[in-house]
């Protein structure tokens, strides 16, 4: 049902369609084509996302719709069919079955009188016409990357939604991540086989990192007659999905490629949050509560908890705000230093002297530069190309013990690492509902012929988002906004930055956002001759470790 608050696409008389960025046609022999295609595998350099076509619609008042691809963009004259949802008894009580085709979701809610209308995305939901008949659909689902609460719920709801709402009978699961397309068996998925999987942690399909071979994957998709691919994973997985879409389009094959963003760290931009995040924060409370009990039960007790967060400290931040028992929270975005006046060790010593105990929460990606310098370690990466992090919890525990040992002071430190326990739990009630909505919106878009997109919650409304929007950067905690200030107020910890450092950091963020805005304008102006600036709401903050505060 279209909401009264939805923005709409301007009429054709009032908007300008900006030309798509076309992928250069391939030429040469079949061997040359194969070599060219294999050079773009995700195993070597990642597919160049600047080659991803952008469907941009510009309207009055600075309106910009960043639309998603559609099958008809490269397969013209596709027949349409009435949506079988209109005959579904479950929807008979709904006043309006289908989303208005003009409905869009605005990226930035807060506006000023002088603000432009900004960037919009196409609203998710069922359409009146579909581009697949139920009996021609053969869909597959694959999960990639690390575990996250809610994976099984998404799998279940895609299967149940396609079968119950659209009458689809052929659904398979790809086992073992991307490499499963060409090296693993598949499993048949039905409503009966997935009935209670949402009560289990992990993924019933199995997962892996790496193993992406675009050509082999698309060959497998074609050989099996698959025409809907649902890919559940984080930003690296979504880049892989974008590469699969590009190859499917190059071949002119009628197949929808849809991504569902998954990351327990909540570091995917544009969307409000990723599924599994609420469950992770809730479960992190158990570890923090245990650390608090241990700390206050011993003389000079310290409970140290390490939580997930490779590059973004959202879980640590929200778990700290929720618990109210934390005295110190360290995240990758917020620099700190150990020794000297105003340093971390001095603060810990003062807090222990004042209260007799304390609880420390540290995100796994915090302090990595300091650890690397201290341990003289080399950068190593996993199969997905992610940097292998050093254990900040063990390192920090040792540094604290050494500091108190030098001063001959009693210390009882308990280190708790619940990382894999948190990742492996089933999703909570909030995430279960969210996963259901994501899955249903994804399959509605697939049946309507949209492709090359991911689905996510944007300002409380589900939207279809182009792949490039969620892979161009990572969502990070801004240490210059009010939420971080609330955390500092709750823990009563210093920021470990001087006033001058904070001002420099604010200027750095503003310059980075301005530079990114200019890059977008230049890109669009080069292609169209039009000059306008999309509204950017992402914080492109890249932390650097600061020196001690200047006196």
Short mmCIF file of C-alpha atoms in Angstrom, two decimals, residues 10 43 45 70 73 106 137 149 166 180 202 244-245 292 325 338 387 403 413 451 462 476 488-489 503:
data_model
loop_
_atom_site.label_atom_id
_atom_site.label_comp_id
_atom_site.label_asym_id
_atom_site.label_seq_id
_atom_site.Cartn_x
_atom_site.Cartn_y
_atom_site.Cartn_z
CA UNK A 10 8.14 13.32 -11.15
CA UNK A 43 39.56 -13.69 -6.61
CA UNK A 45 41.13 -7.66 -8.24
CA UNK A 70 15.55 -4.15 -14.75
CA UNK A 73 17.13 -2.87 -19.79
CA UNK A 106 14.26 9.43 0.45
CA UNK A 137 10.84 -19.90 -11.94
CA UNK A 149 21.88 -14.27 13.56
CA UNK A 166 3.76 -16.89 -5.93
CA UNK A 180 29.27 -24.14 -3.94
CA UNK A 202 24.16 -20.33 11.65
CA UNK A 244 27.51 -12.00 -11.27
CA UNK A 245 24.82 -9.55 -12.42
CA UNK A 292 30.58 -6.69 35.67
CA UNK A 325 27.75 -0.91 33.45
CA UNK A 338 48.39 3.90 26.31
CA UNK A 387 42.91 -8.06 7.04
CA UNK A 403 51.29 -1.55 34.22
CA UNK A 413 41.49 -9.08 35.42
CA UNK A 451 17.81 -7.14 -10.86
CA UNK A 462 12.13 -0.85 2.57
CA UNK A 476 31.36 3.93 10.54
CA UNK A 488 31.13 9.33 26.66
CA UNK A 489 28.60 10.83 29.05
CA UNK A 503 38.36 20.34 15.65
#
